[in-house]
Short mmCIF file of C-alpha atoms and ligand atoms in Angstrom, two decimals:
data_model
loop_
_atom_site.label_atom_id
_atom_site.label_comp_id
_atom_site.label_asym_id
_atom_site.label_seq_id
_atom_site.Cartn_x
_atom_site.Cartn_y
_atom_site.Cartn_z
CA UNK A 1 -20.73 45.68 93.74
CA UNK A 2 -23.78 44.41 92.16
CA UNK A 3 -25.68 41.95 94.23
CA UNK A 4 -27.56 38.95 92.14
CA UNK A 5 -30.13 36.56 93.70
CA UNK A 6 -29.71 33.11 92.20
CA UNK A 7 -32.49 30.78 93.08
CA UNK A 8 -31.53 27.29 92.43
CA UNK A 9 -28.26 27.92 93.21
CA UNK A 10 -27.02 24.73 94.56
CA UNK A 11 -28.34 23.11 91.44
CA UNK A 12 -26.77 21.71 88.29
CA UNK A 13 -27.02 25.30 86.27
CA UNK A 14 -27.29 27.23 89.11
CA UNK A 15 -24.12 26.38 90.76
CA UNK A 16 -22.26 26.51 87.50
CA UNK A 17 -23.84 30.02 87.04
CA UNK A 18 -23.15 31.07 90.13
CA UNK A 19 -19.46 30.33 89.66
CA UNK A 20 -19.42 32.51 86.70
CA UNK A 21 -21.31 35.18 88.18
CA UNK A 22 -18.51 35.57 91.06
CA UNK A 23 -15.17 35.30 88.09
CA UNK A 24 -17.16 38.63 87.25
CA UNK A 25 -16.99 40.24 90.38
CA UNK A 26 -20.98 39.93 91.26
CA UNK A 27 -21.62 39.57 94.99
CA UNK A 28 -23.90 36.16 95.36
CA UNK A 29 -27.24 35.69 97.30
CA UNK A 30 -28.37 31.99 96.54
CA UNK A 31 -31.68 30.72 97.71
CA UNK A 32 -32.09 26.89 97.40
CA UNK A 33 -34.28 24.49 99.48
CA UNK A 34 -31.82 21.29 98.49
CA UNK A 35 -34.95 19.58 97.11
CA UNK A 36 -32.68 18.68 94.54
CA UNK A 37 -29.36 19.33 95.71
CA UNK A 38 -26.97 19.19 98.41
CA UNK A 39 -25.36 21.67 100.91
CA UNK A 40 -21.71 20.62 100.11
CA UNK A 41 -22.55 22.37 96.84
CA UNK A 42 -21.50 26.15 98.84
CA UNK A 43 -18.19 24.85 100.16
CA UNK A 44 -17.69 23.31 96.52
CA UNK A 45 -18.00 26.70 94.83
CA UNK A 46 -15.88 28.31 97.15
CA UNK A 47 -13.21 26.30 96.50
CA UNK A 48 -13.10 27.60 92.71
CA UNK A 49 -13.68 30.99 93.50
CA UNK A 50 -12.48 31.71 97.10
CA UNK A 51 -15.74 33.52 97.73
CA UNK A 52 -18.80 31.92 99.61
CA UNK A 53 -22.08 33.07 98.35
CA UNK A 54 -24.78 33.94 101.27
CA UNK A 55 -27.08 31.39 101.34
CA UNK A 56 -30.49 30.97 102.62
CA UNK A 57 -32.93 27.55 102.53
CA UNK A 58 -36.00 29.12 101.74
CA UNK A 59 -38.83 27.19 100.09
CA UNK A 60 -40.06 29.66 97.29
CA UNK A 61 -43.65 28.17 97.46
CA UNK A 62 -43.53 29.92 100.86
CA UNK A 63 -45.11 32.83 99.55
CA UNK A 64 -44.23 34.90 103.45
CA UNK A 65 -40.74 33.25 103.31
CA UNK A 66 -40.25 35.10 99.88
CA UNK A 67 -41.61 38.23 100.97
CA UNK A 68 -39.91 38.37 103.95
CA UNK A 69 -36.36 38.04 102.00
CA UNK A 70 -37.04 40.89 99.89
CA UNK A 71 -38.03 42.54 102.29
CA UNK A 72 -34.52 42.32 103.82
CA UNK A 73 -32.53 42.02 100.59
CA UNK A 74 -31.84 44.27 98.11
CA UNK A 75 -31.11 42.78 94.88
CA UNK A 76 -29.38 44.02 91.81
CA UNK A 77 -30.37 40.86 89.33
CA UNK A 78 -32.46 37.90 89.74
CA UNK A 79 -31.61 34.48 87.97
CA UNK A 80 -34.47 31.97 88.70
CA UNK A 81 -33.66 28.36 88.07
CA UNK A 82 -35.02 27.31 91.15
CA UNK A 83 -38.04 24.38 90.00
CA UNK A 84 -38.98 20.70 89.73
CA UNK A 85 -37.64 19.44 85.84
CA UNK A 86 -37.72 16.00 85.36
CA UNK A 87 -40.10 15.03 82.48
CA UNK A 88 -40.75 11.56 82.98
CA UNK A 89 -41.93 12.68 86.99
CA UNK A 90 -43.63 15.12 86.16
CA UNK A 91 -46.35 13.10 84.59
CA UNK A 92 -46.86 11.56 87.38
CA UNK A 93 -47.02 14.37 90.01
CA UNK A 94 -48.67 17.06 87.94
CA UNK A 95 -49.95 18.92 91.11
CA UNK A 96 -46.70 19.37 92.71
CA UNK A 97 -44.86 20.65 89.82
CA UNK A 98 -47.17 23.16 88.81
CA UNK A 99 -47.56 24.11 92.46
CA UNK A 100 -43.49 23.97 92.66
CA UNK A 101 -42.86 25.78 89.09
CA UNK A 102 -45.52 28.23 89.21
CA UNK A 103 -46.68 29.51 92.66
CA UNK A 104 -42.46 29.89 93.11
CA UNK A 105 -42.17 32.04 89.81
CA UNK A 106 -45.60 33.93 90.82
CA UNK A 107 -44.29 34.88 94.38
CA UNK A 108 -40.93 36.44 92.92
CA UNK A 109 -42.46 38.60 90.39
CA UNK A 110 -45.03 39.81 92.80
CA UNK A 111 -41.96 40.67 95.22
CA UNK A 112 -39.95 42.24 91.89
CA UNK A 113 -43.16 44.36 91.02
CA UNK A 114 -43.61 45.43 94.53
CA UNK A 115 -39.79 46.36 95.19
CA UNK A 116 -39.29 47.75 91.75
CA UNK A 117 -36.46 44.77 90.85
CA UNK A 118 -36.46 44.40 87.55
CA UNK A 119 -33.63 42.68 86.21
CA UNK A 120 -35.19 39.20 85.70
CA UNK A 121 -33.43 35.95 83.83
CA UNK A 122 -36.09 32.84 83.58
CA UNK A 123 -34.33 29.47 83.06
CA UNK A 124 -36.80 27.81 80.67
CA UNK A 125 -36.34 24.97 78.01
CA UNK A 126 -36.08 24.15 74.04
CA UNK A 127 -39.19 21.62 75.40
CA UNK A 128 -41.19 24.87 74.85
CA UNK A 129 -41.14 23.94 71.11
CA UNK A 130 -42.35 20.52 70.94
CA UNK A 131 -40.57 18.50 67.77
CA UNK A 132 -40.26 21.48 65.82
CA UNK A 133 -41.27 21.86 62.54
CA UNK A 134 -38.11 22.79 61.08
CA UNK A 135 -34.38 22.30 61.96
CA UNK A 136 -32.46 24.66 63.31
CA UNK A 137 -35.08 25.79 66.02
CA UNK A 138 -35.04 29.32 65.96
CA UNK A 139 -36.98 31.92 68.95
CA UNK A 140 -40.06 32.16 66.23
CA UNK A 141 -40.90 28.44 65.80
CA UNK A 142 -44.06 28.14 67.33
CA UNK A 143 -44.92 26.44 70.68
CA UNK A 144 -46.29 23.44 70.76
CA UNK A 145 -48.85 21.98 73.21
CA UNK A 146 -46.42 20.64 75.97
CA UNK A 147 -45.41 17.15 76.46
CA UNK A 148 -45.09 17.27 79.74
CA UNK A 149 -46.48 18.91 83.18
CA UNK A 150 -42.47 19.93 82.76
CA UNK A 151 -42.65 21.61 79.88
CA UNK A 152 -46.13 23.10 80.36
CA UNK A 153 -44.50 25.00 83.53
CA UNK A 154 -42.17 26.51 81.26
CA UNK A 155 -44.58 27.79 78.94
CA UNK A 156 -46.83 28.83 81.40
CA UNK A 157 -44.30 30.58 83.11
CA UNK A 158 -42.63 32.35 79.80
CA UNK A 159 -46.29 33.68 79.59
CA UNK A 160 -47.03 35.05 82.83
CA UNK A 161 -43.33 37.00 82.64
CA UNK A 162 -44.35 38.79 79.51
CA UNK A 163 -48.01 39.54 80.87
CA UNK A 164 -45.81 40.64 83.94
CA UNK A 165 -43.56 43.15 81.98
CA UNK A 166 -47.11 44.77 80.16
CA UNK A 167 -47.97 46.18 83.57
CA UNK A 168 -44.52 46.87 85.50
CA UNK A 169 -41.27 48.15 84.68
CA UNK A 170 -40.12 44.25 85.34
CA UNK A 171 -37.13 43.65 82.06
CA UNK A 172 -37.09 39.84 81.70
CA UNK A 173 -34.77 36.89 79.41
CA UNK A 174 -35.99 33.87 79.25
CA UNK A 175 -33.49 31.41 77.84
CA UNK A 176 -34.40 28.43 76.54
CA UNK A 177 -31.63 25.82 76.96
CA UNK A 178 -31.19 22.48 75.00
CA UNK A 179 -29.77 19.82 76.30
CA UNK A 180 -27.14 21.06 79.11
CA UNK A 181 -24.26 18.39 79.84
CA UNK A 182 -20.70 18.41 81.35
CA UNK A 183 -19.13 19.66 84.57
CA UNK A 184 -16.96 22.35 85.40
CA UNK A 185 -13.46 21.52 84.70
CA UNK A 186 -12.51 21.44 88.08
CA UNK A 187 -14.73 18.44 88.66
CA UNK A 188 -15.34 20.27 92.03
CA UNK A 189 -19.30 20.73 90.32
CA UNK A 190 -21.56 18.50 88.04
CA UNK A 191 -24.51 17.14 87.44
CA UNK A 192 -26.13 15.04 90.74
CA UNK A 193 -28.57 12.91 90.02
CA UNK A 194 -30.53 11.71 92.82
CA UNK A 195 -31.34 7.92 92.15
CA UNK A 196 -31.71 6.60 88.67
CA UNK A 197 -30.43 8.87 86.05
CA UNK A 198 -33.31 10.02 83.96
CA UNK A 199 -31.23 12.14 81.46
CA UNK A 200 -28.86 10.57 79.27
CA UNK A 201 -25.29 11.50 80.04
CA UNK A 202 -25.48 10.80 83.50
CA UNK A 203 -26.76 7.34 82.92
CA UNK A 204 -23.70 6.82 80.39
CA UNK A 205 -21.32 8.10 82.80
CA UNK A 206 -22.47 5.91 85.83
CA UNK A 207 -22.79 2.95 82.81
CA UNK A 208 -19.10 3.22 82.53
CA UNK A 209 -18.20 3.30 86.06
CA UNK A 210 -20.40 0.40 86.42
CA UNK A 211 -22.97 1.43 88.57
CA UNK A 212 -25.34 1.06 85.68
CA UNK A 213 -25.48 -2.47 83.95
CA UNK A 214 -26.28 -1.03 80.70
CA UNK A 215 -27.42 2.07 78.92
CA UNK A 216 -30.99 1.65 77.22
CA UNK A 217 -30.95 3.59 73.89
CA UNK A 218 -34.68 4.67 73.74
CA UNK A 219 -35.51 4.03 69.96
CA UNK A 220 -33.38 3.22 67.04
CA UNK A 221 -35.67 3.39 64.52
CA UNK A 222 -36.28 7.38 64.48
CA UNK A 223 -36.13 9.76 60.85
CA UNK A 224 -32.20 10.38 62.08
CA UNK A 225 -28.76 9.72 60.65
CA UNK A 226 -28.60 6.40 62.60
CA UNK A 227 -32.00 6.02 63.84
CA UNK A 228 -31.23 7.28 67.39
CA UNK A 229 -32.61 10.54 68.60
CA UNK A 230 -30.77 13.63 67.92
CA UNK A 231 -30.32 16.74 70.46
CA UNK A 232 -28.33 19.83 70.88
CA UNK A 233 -25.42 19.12 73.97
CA UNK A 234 -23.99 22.54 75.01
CA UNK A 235 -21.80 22.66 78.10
CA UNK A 236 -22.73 24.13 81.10
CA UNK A 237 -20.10 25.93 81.03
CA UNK A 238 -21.32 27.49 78.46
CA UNK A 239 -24.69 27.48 79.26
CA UNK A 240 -23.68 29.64 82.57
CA UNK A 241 -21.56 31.98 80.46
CA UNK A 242 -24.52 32.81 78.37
CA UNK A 243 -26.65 33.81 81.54
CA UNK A 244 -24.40 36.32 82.81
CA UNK A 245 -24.34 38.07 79.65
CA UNK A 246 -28.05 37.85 79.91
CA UNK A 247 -27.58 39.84 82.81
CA UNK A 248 -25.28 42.44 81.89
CA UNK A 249 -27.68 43.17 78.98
CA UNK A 250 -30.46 44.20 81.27
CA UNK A 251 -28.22 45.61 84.14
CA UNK A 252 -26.83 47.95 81.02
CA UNK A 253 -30.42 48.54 79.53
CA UNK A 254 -29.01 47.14 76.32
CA UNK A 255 -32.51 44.93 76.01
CA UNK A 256 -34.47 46.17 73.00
CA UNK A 257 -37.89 44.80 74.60
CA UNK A 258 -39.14 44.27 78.43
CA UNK A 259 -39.55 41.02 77.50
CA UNK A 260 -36.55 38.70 75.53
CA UNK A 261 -35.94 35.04 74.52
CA UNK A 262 -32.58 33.89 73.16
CA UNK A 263 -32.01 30.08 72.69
CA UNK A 264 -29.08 28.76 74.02
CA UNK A 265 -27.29 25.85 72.17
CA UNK A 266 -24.57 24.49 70.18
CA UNK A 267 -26.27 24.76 66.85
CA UNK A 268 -25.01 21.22 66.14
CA UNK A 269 -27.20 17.57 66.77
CA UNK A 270 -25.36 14.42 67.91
CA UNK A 271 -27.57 11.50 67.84
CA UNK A 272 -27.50 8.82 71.47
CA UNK A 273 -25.06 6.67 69.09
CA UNK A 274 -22.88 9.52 67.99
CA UNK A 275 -22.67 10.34 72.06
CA UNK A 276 -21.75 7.07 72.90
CA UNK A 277 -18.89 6.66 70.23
CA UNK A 278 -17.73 10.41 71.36
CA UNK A 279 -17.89 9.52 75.04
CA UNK A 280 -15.99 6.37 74.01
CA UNK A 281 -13.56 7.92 72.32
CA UNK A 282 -12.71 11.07 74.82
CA UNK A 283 -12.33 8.97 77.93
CA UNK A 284 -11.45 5.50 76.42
CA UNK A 285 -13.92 3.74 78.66
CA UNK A 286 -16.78 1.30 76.97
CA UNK A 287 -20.41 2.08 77.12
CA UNK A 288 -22.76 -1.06 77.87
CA UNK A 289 -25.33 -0.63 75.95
CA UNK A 290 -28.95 -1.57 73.97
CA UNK A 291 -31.16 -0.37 71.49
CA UNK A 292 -35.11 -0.90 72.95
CA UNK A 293 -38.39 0.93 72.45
CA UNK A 294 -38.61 4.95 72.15
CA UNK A 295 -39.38 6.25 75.34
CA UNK A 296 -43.35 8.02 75.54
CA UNK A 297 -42.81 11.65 74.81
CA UNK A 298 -39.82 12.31 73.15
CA UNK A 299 -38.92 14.42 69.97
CA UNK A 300 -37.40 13.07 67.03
CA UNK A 301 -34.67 15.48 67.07
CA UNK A 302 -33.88 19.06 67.90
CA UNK A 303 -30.86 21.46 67.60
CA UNK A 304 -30.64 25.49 68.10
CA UNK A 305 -30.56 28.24 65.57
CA UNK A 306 -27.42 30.25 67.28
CA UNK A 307 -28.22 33.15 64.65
CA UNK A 308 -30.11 35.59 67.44
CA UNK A 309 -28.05 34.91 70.63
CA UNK A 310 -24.77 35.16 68.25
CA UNK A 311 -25.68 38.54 67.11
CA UNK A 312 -27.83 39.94 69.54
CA UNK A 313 -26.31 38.75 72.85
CA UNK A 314 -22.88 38.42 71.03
CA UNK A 315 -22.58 34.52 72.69
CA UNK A 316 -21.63 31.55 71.11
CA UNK A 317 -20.99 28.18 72.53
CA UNK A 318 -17.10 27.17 72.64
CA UNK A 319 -16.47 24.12 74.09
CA UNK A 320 -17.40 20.99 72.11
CA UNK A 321 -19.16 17.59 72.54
CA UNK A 322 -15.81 16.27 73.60
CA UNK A 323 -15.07 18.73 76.03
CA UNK A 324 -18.21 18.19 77.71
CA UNK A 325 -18.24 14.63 77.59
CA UNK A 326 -14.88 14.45 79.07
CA UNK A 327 -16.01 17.16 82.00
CA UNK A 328 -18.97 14.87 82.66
CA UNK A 329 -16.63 12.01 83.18
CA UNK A 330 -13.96 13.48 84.98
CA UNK A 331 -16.72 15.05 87.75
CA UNK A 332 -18.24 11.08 87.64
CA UNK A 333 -14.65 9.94 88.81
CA UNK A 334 -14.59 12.02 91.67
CA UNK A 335 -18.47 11.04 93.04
C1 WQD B 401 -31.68 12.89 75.57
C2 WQD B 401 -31.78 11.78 74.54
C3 WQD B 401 -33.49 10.20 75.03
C4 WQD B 401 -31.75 8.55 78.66
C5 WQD B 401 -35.11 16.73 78.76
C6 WQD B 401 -36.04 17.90 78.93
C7 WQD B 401 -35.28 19.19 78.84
C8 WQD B 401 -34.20 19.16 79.86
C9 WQD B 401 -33.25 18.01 79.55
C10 WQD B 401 -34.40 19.68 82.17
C11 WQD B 401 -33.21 11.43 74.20
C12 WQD B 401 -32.12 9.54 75.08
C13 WQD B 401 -31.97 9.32 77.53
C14 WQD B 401 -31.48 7.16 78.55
C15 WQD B 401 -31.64 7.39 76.15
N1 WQD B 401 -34.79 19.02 81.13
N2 WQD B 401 -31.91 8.73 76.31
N3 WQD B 401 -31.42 6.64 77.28
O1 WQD B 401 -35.40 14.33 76.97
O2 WQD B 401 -33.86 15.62 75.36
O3 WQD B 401 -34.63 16.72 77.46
O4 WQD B 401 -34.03 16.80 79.65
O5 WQD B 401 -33.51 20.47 82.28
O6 WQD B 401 -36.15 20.26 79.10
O7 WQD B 401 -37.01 17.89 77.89
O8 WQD B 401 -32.98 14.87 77.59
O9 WQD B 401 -31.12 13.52 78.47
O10 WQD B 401 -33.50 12.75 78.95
O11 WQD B 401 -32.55 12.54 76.65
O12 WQD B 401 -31.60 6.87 75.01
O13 WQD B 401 -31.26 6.42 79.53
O14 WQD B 401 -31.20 10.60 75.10
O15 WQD B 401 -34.43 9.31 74.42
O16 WQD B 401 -33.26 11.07 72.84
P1 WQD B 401 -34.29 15.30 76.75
P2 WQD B 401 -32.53 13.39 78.01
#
């Protein structure tokens, strides 16, 4: 039985991942510090699986904390999505989110070098690429100076793996997600926002329950088929599908480099208005909504290239905008 330390585990991803990882027989160790989630989150996976991961509230900027678990754990796999990822917030509180994103990542690959782990998935972002030159965004568009404090953790932190994997025998994915959305189809799991949605399908959601008065559309005058921004939407389902594969590829030394980045999306844009309509459609419930400024730092548009993870990781995304808009709805009926 294989035994996979998910950091971040009570999160959005993470607890969608973790769900996966158990459907595959792994054996669960989650380390979370419920900065951004909540404890009900363990119970809630256990009542899709059966199975209750171990669990341990460790704060991974507690460098002693993090020795002291490896120390006492062996681990097949890590999966680190453990860190601070709101955009907007991040401007604001640069210190603590490169203290948060980076001392955390630092003090797990010290403890992977030193206990000779080396199984390593990095959750890290399409905001790596900026507004891409060209459309698809494939793993060779260059990165951009970051936006964001956000994004600049995730590039920082894509570098210091691969400087990491020169000098140990530490094999490492970094996947760069685009925009994650939905819920498991359960609703039992979802997205939980703690106080004013800053990403845009859990604003629409609450906007139709009518905890929201209205949904601002940030800019409607963009290069776009409508003039609203466009992004990729996988489904986390999806999303968590593609990490365990991930895994499998190192755990079977199928990687073809120490160091690996796959992006992980759809393929396909939707703009803000072709959301709304979609959400609109799928649950029949009516989005409140206006068109106002852009908001400071976002991209035109962006949307994967699917070409490497299809063929190299043999994943695709299956479940469509609908799908996930629906999920997303379904989990906001039972909050
Ligand atoms: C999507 C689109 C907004 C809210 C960021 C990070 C990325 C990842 C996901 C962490 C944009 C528009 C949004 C609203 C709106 N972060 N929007 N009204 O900015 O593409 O990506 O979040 O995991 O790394 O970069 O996602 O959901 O905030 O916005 O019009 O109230 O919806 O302008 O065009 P984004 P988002």
């Amino acid at each position: 039985m294989k035994h996979i330390l998910v950091t971040g585990g009570l999160g959005y991803i993470g607890s969608h991942t973790v769900v996966e990882l158990q459907k595959e027989g792994f054996e669960v160790i989650i380390i979370d510090n419920l900065s951004n989630s909540s404890i009900k989150v363990l119970d809630n996976i256990a009542s899709i699986t059966g199975i209750k991961p171990a669990y341990f509230n460790i704060d991974l900027k507690d460098k002693a904390a993090v020795k002291n678990f490896f120390t006492s754990n062996k681990v097949d796999g890590i999966i680190h999505f453990a860190a601070s990822k709101a955009v907007g917030e991040s401007v604001q509180m640069p210190l603590e989110y490169y203290e948060n994103n980076i001392c955390s990542l630092i003090y797990i690959l010290q403890e992977l070098k030193a206990n000779h782990l080396n199984n390593f998935i990095f959750s890290s972002s399409c905001t790596v690429y900026g507004q891409a030159d060209e459309l698809p965004i494939t793993e060779n568009a260059p990165i951009k100076p970051a936006e964001s404090p956000y994004g600049n953790t995730k590039q920082i932190g894509e570098e210091i793996i691969k400087d990491t994997t020169k000098v140990s025998d530490l094999k490492a994915i970094a996947l760069r997600y685009f925009n994650p959305i939905g819920a498991h189809e359960s609703a039992k799991i979802g997205e939980l926002p703690i106080g004013v949605p800053q990403n845009l399908i859990p604003f629409v959601v609450q906007t139709a329950a009518g905890i929201r008065k209205e949904l601002s559309v940030f800019g409607s005058d963009y290069d776009t088929i409508d003039g609203t921004a466009v992004r990729d939407y996988i489904h986390v389902v999806d999303l968590a599908k593609a990490h365990i594969i991930a895994l499998q590829r190192l755990l079977d030394n199928k990687n073809k480099s120490q160091y690996e980045v796959f992006n992980l999306g759809t393929g396909k844009g939707n703009s803000v208005l072709e959301v709304i309509k979609s959400f609109e459609k799928v649950t029949g419930k009516k989005v409140n909504y206006k068109l106002v400024d852009k908001r400071a730092g976002d991209i035109t548009a962006a949307y994967a290239d699917t070409k490497y993870a299809n063929e190299e990781l043999g994943w695709k995304a299956e479940l469509s905008l609908d799908d996930a808009l629906l999920s997303a709805w379904k989990w906001q009926e039972t909050l």
